[in-house]
Amino acid sequence: MQTVRHFFPKLNEWLDRLPDSRDPDAIEYSRRFLGWWAMALYLLQLGSRRQLDYELRDGGRAVLDKFNRLAETEQKSLPVHDTLDYFVGHVPLTGWEQLRTQIVQRLLRMKVLDPARLLGNPVLLIDGTGLLCFPKRHCPHCLVQRHGQRTYYLHNVLEAKLLGPAGVVISLDTEFIENADAADSPGRSAEQIKQDCELKALQRMAPRIKQNYPQLRFVLAVDSLYGCGPLFALAQELNWSYVVTFKEGRTPALWKEYQALLRQCPDNVLRRDWKDKVQEFRWLKQLDYQDTEGRDWKVNALECTETSTAKGSKQYFAWLTPLPVSPKTVAEIAQKGGRDRWKVENEGFNRQKNSGLNLRHVYSIDPEKWKAYYLLLQIAFVITQLVERGSLLRRLAAELGRPFWKLFGSLKNVARRLLESLRFAVWQDDWFDPTEARKIRIGFDTS
Ligand SMILES: [Zn+2]
């Protein structure tokens, strides 16, 4: 955990600056101490708040000393069960959002994510997922879905995750999808409602991202439901670009035109061997597309057919993009803008749901607090990935003369080792030496 302080030397200052509406006279625990306590819930993958009590409180003095060391505080005792929840309830969501932005901006300045850029631009993977599902209404903002006789009350979220090297995906922004945008739409399918919500949520989220990162020209990597006028307009307005999955069903006229023109341009082709496959790329520039509001757009299209050399089986993918398509660019666009999009699902949502991070756990029944816990999870998961995939652990393994995978057995053991370290290890002073820390160069394993 001390490596976190190496990555983010100002983390304690940032925690101090969280807006905090607790009664100043009644504050026993500082923001930075509780900030670390909150992150521990996810860094240690404890799965529920109660586990903080079981796993950490009974560690007594040894655990208290470690947290005091991390937070640079002199708290006299460990917090009780509700202290954290009370604190989380008194920091507005914008405080946690701001903390995440400071962390992401620091990573951008360190340039550790740069190897994953697409034609020089950072890639944002945009995707939504279901988080909570209740059989009874839980708050006024629940999305409502009917399946046969049953009604479900849901909370969904739209994530913008920054693509990094080595399978890293960094949560850059979050928009909660709530009943205000689903509207009451009887007779509409779940898929239609999902589309409404994700597209509208992106419209709310994008200007905030532009404000926080005005200098960056993001490439949005999105699935076919975004392939329509509003996305093209949004990208144009914010000076961003996109790579969107191209599907016949979403834009039938454009698909038809593409297929017809492709036959007339047989020279726009690139073939290459890639891993155990042969890839064939084809592309067309400047297709005309008129959206449902009558606006005219020019978009480039590219496709990739992959043939497995061993089995002969084929896979086909196609995308639309305003990025320049040529023999020099198509493979990179297809990989980073297209194929890597699955990482938001695998490395992002699935891992957060199917691990001790317990993404779908109701960390608080209060909807506002629950959102704060969601953001805390995202912040902690950024840190978890830096520890797991960063060069520090690999260097440690090399120093000990053991292969990385033997050091911890598996990545899920990293959290358990962190917990053991907090409870039992003796932490050396030089681990916290800022001069030593400055010498460390951190990168991701991109082999
Ligand atoms: Zn609700």
PDB file of C-alpha atoms in Angstrom, residues 254-432:
ATOM      1  CA  LEU A 254     -25.407   2.905 -44.766  1.00  0.00           C
ATOM      2  CA  TRP A 255     -24.635  -0.803 -44.580  1.00  0.00           C
ATOM      3  CA  LYS A 256     -26.106  -1.364 -48.028  1.00  0.00           C
ATOM      4  CA  GLU A 257     -24.102   1.494 -49.506  1.00  0.00           C
ATOM      5  CA  TYR A 258     -20.926   0.201 -47.869  1.00  0.00           C
ATOM      6  CA  GLN A 259     -21.360  -3.299 -49.253  1.00  0.00           C
ATOM      7  CA  ALA A 260     -22.043  -1.955 -52.770  1.00  0.00           C
ATOM      8  CA  LEU A 261     -19.087   0.462 -52.831  1.00  0.00           C
ATOM      9  CA  LEU A 262     -16.674  -2.018 -51.289  1.00  0.00           C
ATOM     10  CA  ARG A 263     -16.847  -4.159 -54.409  1.00  0.00           C
ATOM     11  CA  GLN A 264     -15.731  -1.158 -56.443  1.00  0.00           C
ATOM     12  CA  CYS A 265     -12.609  -0.595 -54.344  1.00  0.00           C
ATOM     13  CA  PRO A 266     -10.769  -3.953 -54.328  1.00  0.00           C
ATOM     14  CA  ASP A 267      -7.414  -2.208 -53.726  1.00  0.00           C
ATOM     15  CA  ASN A 268      -8.345  -1.025 -50.221  1.00  0.00           C
ATOM     16  CA  VAL A 269      -7.069  -4.191 -48.615  1.00  0.00           C
ATOM     17  CA  LEU A 270      -4.419  -5.214 -46.100  1.00  0.00           C
ATOM     18  CA  ARG A 271      -3.588  -8.783 -45.107  1.00  0.00           C
ATOM     19  CA  ARG A 272      -1.351  -9.759 -42.229  1.00  0.00           C
ATOM     20  CA  ASP A 273      -0.527 -12.661 -39.925  1.00  0.00           C
ATOM     21  CA  TRP A 274      -1.526 -11.929 -36.373  1.00  0.00           C
ATOM     22  CA  LYS A 275      -0.937 -14.393 -33.551  1.00  0.00           C
ATOM     23  CA  ASP A 276      -2.447 -17.669 -34.831  1.00  0.00           C
ATOM     24  CA  LYS A 277      -4.725 -15.923 -37.312  1.00  0.00           C
ATOM     25  CA  VAL A 278      -4.720 -14.224 -40.680  1.00  0.00           C
ATOM     26  CA  GLN A 279      -6.390 -10.799 -40.677  1.00  0.00           C
ATOM     27  CA  GLU A 280      -7.805  -9.163 -43.776  1.00  0.00           C
ATOM     28  CA  PHE A 281      -8.775  -5.496 -43.505  1.00  0.00           C
ATOM     29  CA  ARG A 282     -10.911  -3.595 -46.016  1.00  0.00           C
ATOM     30  CA  TRP A 283     -12.054   0.005 -45.810  1.00  0.00           C
ATOM     31  CA  LEU A 284     -13.872   2.879 -47.486  1.00  0.00           C
ATOM     32  CA  LYS A 285     -13.542   6.617 -46.970  1.00  0.00           C
ATOM     33  CA  GLN A 286     -16.198   9.271 -46.735  1.00  0.00           C
ATOM     34  CA  LEU A 287     -19.466   7.378 -46.847  1.00  0.00           C
ATOM     35  CA  ASP A 288     -22.541   9.608 -46.843  1.00  0.00           C
ATOM     36  CA  TYR A 289     -24.929   9.182 -43.956  1.00  0.00           C
ATOM     37  CA  GLN A 290     -28.066  11.172 -43.165  1.00  0.00           C
ATOM     38  CA  ASP A 291     -29.305  10.811 -39.577  1.00  0.00           C
ATOM     39  CA  THR A 292     -32.931  10.807 -38.394  1.00  0.00           C
ATOM     40  CA  GLU A 293     -32.785  14.585 -37.870  1.00  0.00           C
ATOM     41  CA  GLY A 294     -31.769  15.158 -41.495  1.00  0.00           C
ATOM     42  CA  ARG A 295     -28.140  16.052 -40.706  1.00  0.00           C
ATOM     43  CA  ASP A 296     -25.549  14.911 -43.267  1.00  0.00           C
ATOM     44  CA  TRP A 297     -22.378  13.184 -42.122  1.00  0.00           C
ATOM     45  CA  LYS A 298     -19.312  11.693 -43.791  1.00  0.00           C
ATOM     46  CA  VAL A 299     -17.917   8.598 -42.063  1.00  0.00           C
ATOM     47  CA  ASN A 300     -15.179   6.113 -42.836  1.00  0.00           C
ATOM     48  CA  ALA A 301     -15.854   2.393 -42.536  1.00  0.00           C
ATOM     49  CA  LEU A 302     -13.488  -0.527 -42.044  1.00  0.00           C
ATOM     50  CA  GLU A 303     -13.850  -4.242 -41.564  1.00  0.00           C
ATOM     51  CA  CYS A 304     -11.655  -7.081 -40.406  1.00  0.00           C
ATOM     52  CA  THR A 305     -12.052 -10.744 -41.288  1.00  0.00           C
ATOM     53  CA  GLU A 306     -10.018 -13.035 -39.087  1.00  0.00           C
ATOM     54  CA  THR A 307      -9.290 -16.595 -40.147  1.00  0.00           C
ATOM     55  CA  SER A 308      -7.845 -19.043 -37.663  1.00  0.00           C
ATOM     56  CA  THR A 309      -4.875 -20.734 -39.347  1.00  0.00           C
ATOM     57  CA  ALA A 310      -5.416 -23.991 -37.456  1.00  0.00           C
ATOM     58  CA  LYS A 311      -9.196 -24.391 -37.655  1.00  0.00           C
ATOM     59  CA  GLY A 312     -10.034 -22.241 -40.675  1.00  0.00           C
ATOM     60  CA  SER A 313     -12.909 -20.651 -38.723  1.00  0.00           C
ATOM     61  CA  LYS A 314     -13.722 -17.039 -39.578  1.00  0.00           C
ATOM     62  CA  GLN A 315     -14.786 -14.019 -37.532  1.00  0.00           C
ATOM     63  CA  TYR A 316     -16.019 -10.768 -39.011  1.00  0.00           C
ATOM     64  CA  PHE A 317     -15.993  -7.274 -37.453  1.00  0.00           C
ATOM     65  CA  ALA A 318     -16.824  -3.831 -38.847  1.00  0.00           C
ATOM     66  CA  TRP A 319     -16.635  -0.285 -37.509  1.00  0.00           C
ATOM     67  CA  LEU A 320     -17.421   3.321 -38.413  1.00  0.00           C
ATOM     68  CA  THR A 321     -14.972   6.082 -37.568  1.00  0.00           C
ATOM     69  CA  PRO A 322     -13.948   9.613 -38.587  1.00  0.00           C
ATOM     70  CA  LEU A 323     -10.279   8.626 -38.033  1.00  0.00           C
ATOM     71  CA  PRO A 324      -8.198   8.412 -41.237  1.00  0.00           C
ATOM     72  CA  VAL A 325      -8.350   4.887 -42.716  1.00  0.00           C
ATOM     73  CA  SER A 326      -5.354   3.665 -44.713  1.00  0.00           C
ATOM     74  CA  PRO A 327      -3.010   0.661 -44.829  1.00  0.00           C
ATOM     75  CA  LYS A 328      -1.023   2.383 -42.064  1.00  0.00           C
ATOM     76  CA  THR A 329      -3.909   2.886 -39.649  1.00  0.00           C
ATOM     77  CA  VAL A 330      -6.594   0.210 -40.069  1.00  0.00           C
ATOM     78  CA  ALA A 331      -4.962  -2.476 -37.933  1.00  0.00           C
ATOM     79  CA  GLU A 332      -4.413  -0.087 -35.029  1.00  0.00           C
ATOM     80  CA  ILE A 333      -7.955   1.310 -35.255  1.00  0.00           C
ATOM     81  CA  ALA A 334      -9.425  -2.187 -35.342  1.00  0.00           C
ATOM     82  CA  GLN A 335      -7.408  -3.336 -32.336  1.00  0.00           C
ATOM     83  CA  LYS A 336      -7.475  -0.390 -29.927  1.00  0.00           C
ATOM     84  CA  GLY A 337     -10.744   1.192 -30.994  1.00  0.00           C
ATOM     85  CA  GLY A 338     -12.599  -2.016 -31.815  1.00  0.00           C
ATOM     86  CA  ARG A 339     -11.308  -5.274 -30.402  1.00  0.00           C
ATOM     87  CA  ASP A 340     -10.075  -3.868 -27.075  1.00  0.00           C
ATOM     88  CA  ARG A 341     -13.574  -2.698 -26.207  1.00  0.00           C
ATOM     89  CA  TRP A 342     -14.306  -6.079 -24.610  1.00  0.00           C
ATOM     90  CA  LYS A 343     -11.962  -5.050 -21.827  1.00  0.00           C
ATOM     91  CA  VAL A 344     -14.561  -2.729 -20.349  1.00  0.00           C
ATOM     92  CA  GLU A 345     -16.740  -5.813 -19.906  1.00  0.00           C
ATOM     93  CA  ASN A 346     -14.078  -8.315 -18.852  1.00  0.00           C
ATOM     94  CA  GLU A 347     -11.497  -6.296 -16.982  1.00  0.00           C
ATOM     95  CA  GLY A 348     -13.998  -3.750 -15.794  1.00  0.00           C
ATOM     96  CA  PHE A 349     -17.460  -5.007 -14.944  1.00  0.00           C
ATOM     97  CA  ASN A 350     -17.002  -8.789 -14.719  1.00  0.00           C
ATOM     98  CA  ARG A 351     -13.956  -8.642 -12.556  1.00  0.00           C
ATOM     99  CA  GLN A 352     -15.533  -6.065 -10.257  1.00  0.00           C
ATOM    100  CA  LYS A 353     -18.665  -8.188  -9.960  1.00  0.00           C
ATOM    101  CA  ASN A 354     -17.006 -11.590  -9.546  1.00  0.00           C
ATOM    102  CA  SER A 355     -14.369 -10.823  -6.951  1.00  0.00           C
ATOM    103  CA  GLY A 356     -14.107  -9.533  -3.409  1.00  0.00           C
ATOM    104  CA  LEU A 357     -14.810  -6.082  -4.867  1.00  0.00           C
ATOM    105  CA  ASN A 358     -18.411  -7.264  -4.905  1.00  0.00           C
ATOM    106  CA  LEU A 359     -19.666  -4.543  -7.277  1.00  0.00           C
ATOM    107  CA  ARG A 360     -23.297  -5.593  -6.946  1.00  0.00           C
ATOM    108  CA  HIS A 361     -23.258  -5.688  -3.157  1.00  0.00           C
ATOM    109  CA  VAL A 362     -25.563  -3.090  -1.598  1.00  0.00           C
ATOM    110  CA  TYR A 363     -22.838  -1.298   0.348  1.00  0.00           C
ATOM    111  CA  SER A 364     -25.521   1.108   1.513  1.00  0.00           C
ATOM    112  CA  ILE A 365     -29.287   1.032   1.159  1.00  0.00           C
ATOM    113  CA  ASP A 366     -29.254   4.851   0.920  1.00  0.00           C
ATOM    114  CA  PRO A 367     -29.045   5.542  -2.863  1.00  0.00           C
ATOM    115  CA  GLU A 368     -26.693   8.523  -2.530  1.00  0.00           C
ATOM    116  CA  LYS A 369     -24.312   6.694  -0.207  1.00  0.00           C
ATOM    117  CA  TRP A 370     -24.444   3.647  -2.442  1.00  0.00           C
ATOM    118  CA  LYS A 371     -23.216   5.809  -5.335  1.00  0.00           C
ATOM    119  CA  ALA A 372     -20.366   7.080  -3.171  1.00  0.00           C
ATOM    120  CA  TYR A 373     -19.332   3.494  -2.414  1.00  0.00           C
ATOM    121  CA  TYR A 374     -19.493   2.765  -6.136  1.00  0.00           C
ATOM    122  CA  LEU A 375     -17.071   5.630  -6.841  1.00  0.00           C
ATOM    123  CA  LEU A 376     -14.788   4.534  -4.004  1.00  0.00           C
ATOM    124  CA  LEU A 377     -14.676   1.069  -5.527  1.00  0.00           C
ATOM    125  CA  GLN A 378     -13.669   2.563  -8.880  1.00  0.00           C
ATOM    126  CA  ILE A 379     -10.934   4.651  -7.255  1.00  0.00           C
ATOM    127  CA  ALA A 380      -9.581   1.683  -5.322  1.00  0.00           C
ATOM    128  CA  PHE A 381      -9.686  -0.502  -8.440  1.00  0.00           C
ATOM    129  CA  VAL A 382      -7.441   1.980 -10.258  1.00  0.00           C
ATOM    130  CA  ILE A 383      -4.946   1.495  -7.453  1.00  0.00           C
ATOM    131  CA  THR A 384      -5.395  -2.283  -7.428  1.00  0.00           C
ATOM    132  CA  GLN A 385      -4.546  -2.456 -11.131  1.00  0.00           C
ATOM    133  CA  LEU A 386      -1.459  -0.291 -10.685  1.00  0.00           C
ATOM    134  CA  VAL A 387      -0.225  -2.640  -7.987  1.00  0.00           C
ATOM    135  CA  GLU A 388      -1.067  -5.803  -9.935  1.00  0.00           C
ATOM    136  CA  ARG A 389      -0.022  -4.791 -13.409  1.00  0.00           C
ATOM    137  CA  GLY A 390       2.608  -2.192 -12.652  1.00  0.00           C
ATOM    138  CA  SER A 391       6.312  -2.831 -12.764  1.00  0.00           C
ATOM    139  CA  LEU A 392       6.799  -2.646  -8.983  1.00  0.00           C
ATOM    140  CA  LEU A 393       5.547  -6.139  -8.227  1.00  0.00           C
ATOM    141  CA  ARG A 394       7.468  -7.543 -11.147  1.00  0.00           C
ATOM    142  CA  ARG A 395      10.623  -5.893  -9.867  1.00  0.00           C
ATOM    143  CA  LEU A 396       9.992  -7.298  -6.393  1.00  0.00           C
ATOM    144  CA  ALA A 397       9.591 -10.777  -7.863  1.00  0.00           C
ATOM    145  CA  ALA A 398      12.819 -10.328  -9.840  1.00  0.00           C
ATOM    146  CA  GLU A 399      14.681  -9.225  -6.696  1.00  0.00           C
ATOM    147  CA  LEU A 400      13.477 -12.327  -4.905  1.00  0.00           C
ATOM    148  CA  GLY A 401      14.517 -14.416  -7.905  1.00  0.00           C
ATOM    149  CA  ARG A 402      11.040 -15.844  -8.414  1.00  0.00           C
ATOM    150  CA  PRO A 403       8.686 -15.641 -11.373  1.00  0.00           C
ATOM    151  CA  PHE A 404       5.920 -13.094 -10.815  1.00  0.00           C
ATOM    152  CA  TRP A 405       3.143 -15.685 -10.869  1.00  0.00           C
ATOM    153  CA  LYS A 406       4.868 -17.699  -8.144  1.00  0.00           C
ATOM    154  CA  LEU A 407       5.152 -14.714  -5.848  1.00  0.00           C
ATOM    155  CA  PHE A 408       1.436 -14.526  -5.204  1.00  0.00           C
ATOM    156  CA  GLY A 409       0.074 -17.651  -6.849  1.00  0.00           C
ATOM    157  CA  SER A 410      -2.695 -15.645  -8.456  1.00  0.00           C
ATOM    158  CA  LEU A 411      -3.766 -12.048  -8.653  1.00  0.00           C
ATOM    159  CA  LYS A 412      -6.612 -12.522  -6.180  1.00  0.00           C
ATOM    160  CA  ASN A 413      -4.030 -13.388  -3.581  1.00  0.00           C
ATOM    161  CA  VAL A 414      -2.577  -9.887  -3.820  1.00  0.00           C
ATOM    162  CA  ALA A 415      -5.478  -8.559  -1.737  1.00  0.00           C
ATOM    163  CA  ARG A 416      -4.978 -11.255   0.879  1.00  0.00           C
ATOM    164  CA  ARG A 417      -1.263 -10.473   1.080  1.00  0.00           C
ATOM    165  CA  LEU A 418      -2.079  -6.789   1.542  1.00  0.00           C
ATOM    166  CA  LEU A 419      -4.342  -7.698   4.447  1.00  0.00           C
ATOM    167  CA  GLU A 420      -1.642  -9.875   6.016  1.00  0.00           C
ATOM    168  CA  SER A 421       0.828  -7.039   5.575  1.00  0.00           C
ATOM    169  CA  LEU A 422      -1.509  -4.635   7.386  1.00  0.00           C
ATOM    170  CA  ARG A 423      -2.119  -7.040  10.221  1.00  0.00           C
ATOM    171  CA  PHE A 424       1.224  -8.733  10.762  1.00  0.00           C
ATOM    172  CA  ALA A 425       4.147  -7.289   8.783  1.00  0.00           C
ATOM    173  CA  VAL A 426       6.623  -4.804  10.161  1.00  0.00           C
ATOM    174  CA  TRP A 427       6.798  -1.862   7.787  1.00  0.00           C
ATOM    175  CA  GLN A 428      10.269  -0.443   7.194  1.00  0.00           C
ATOM    176  CA  ASP A 429      10.932   3.282   7.365  1.00  0.00           C
ATOM    177  CA  ASP A 430      12.698   3.343   3.996  1.00  0.00           C
ATOM    178  CA  TRP A 431       9.497   2.135   2.292  1.00  0.00           C
ATOM    179  CA  PHE A 432       8.184   5.614   2.942  1.00  0.00           C
TER     180      PHE A 432
END
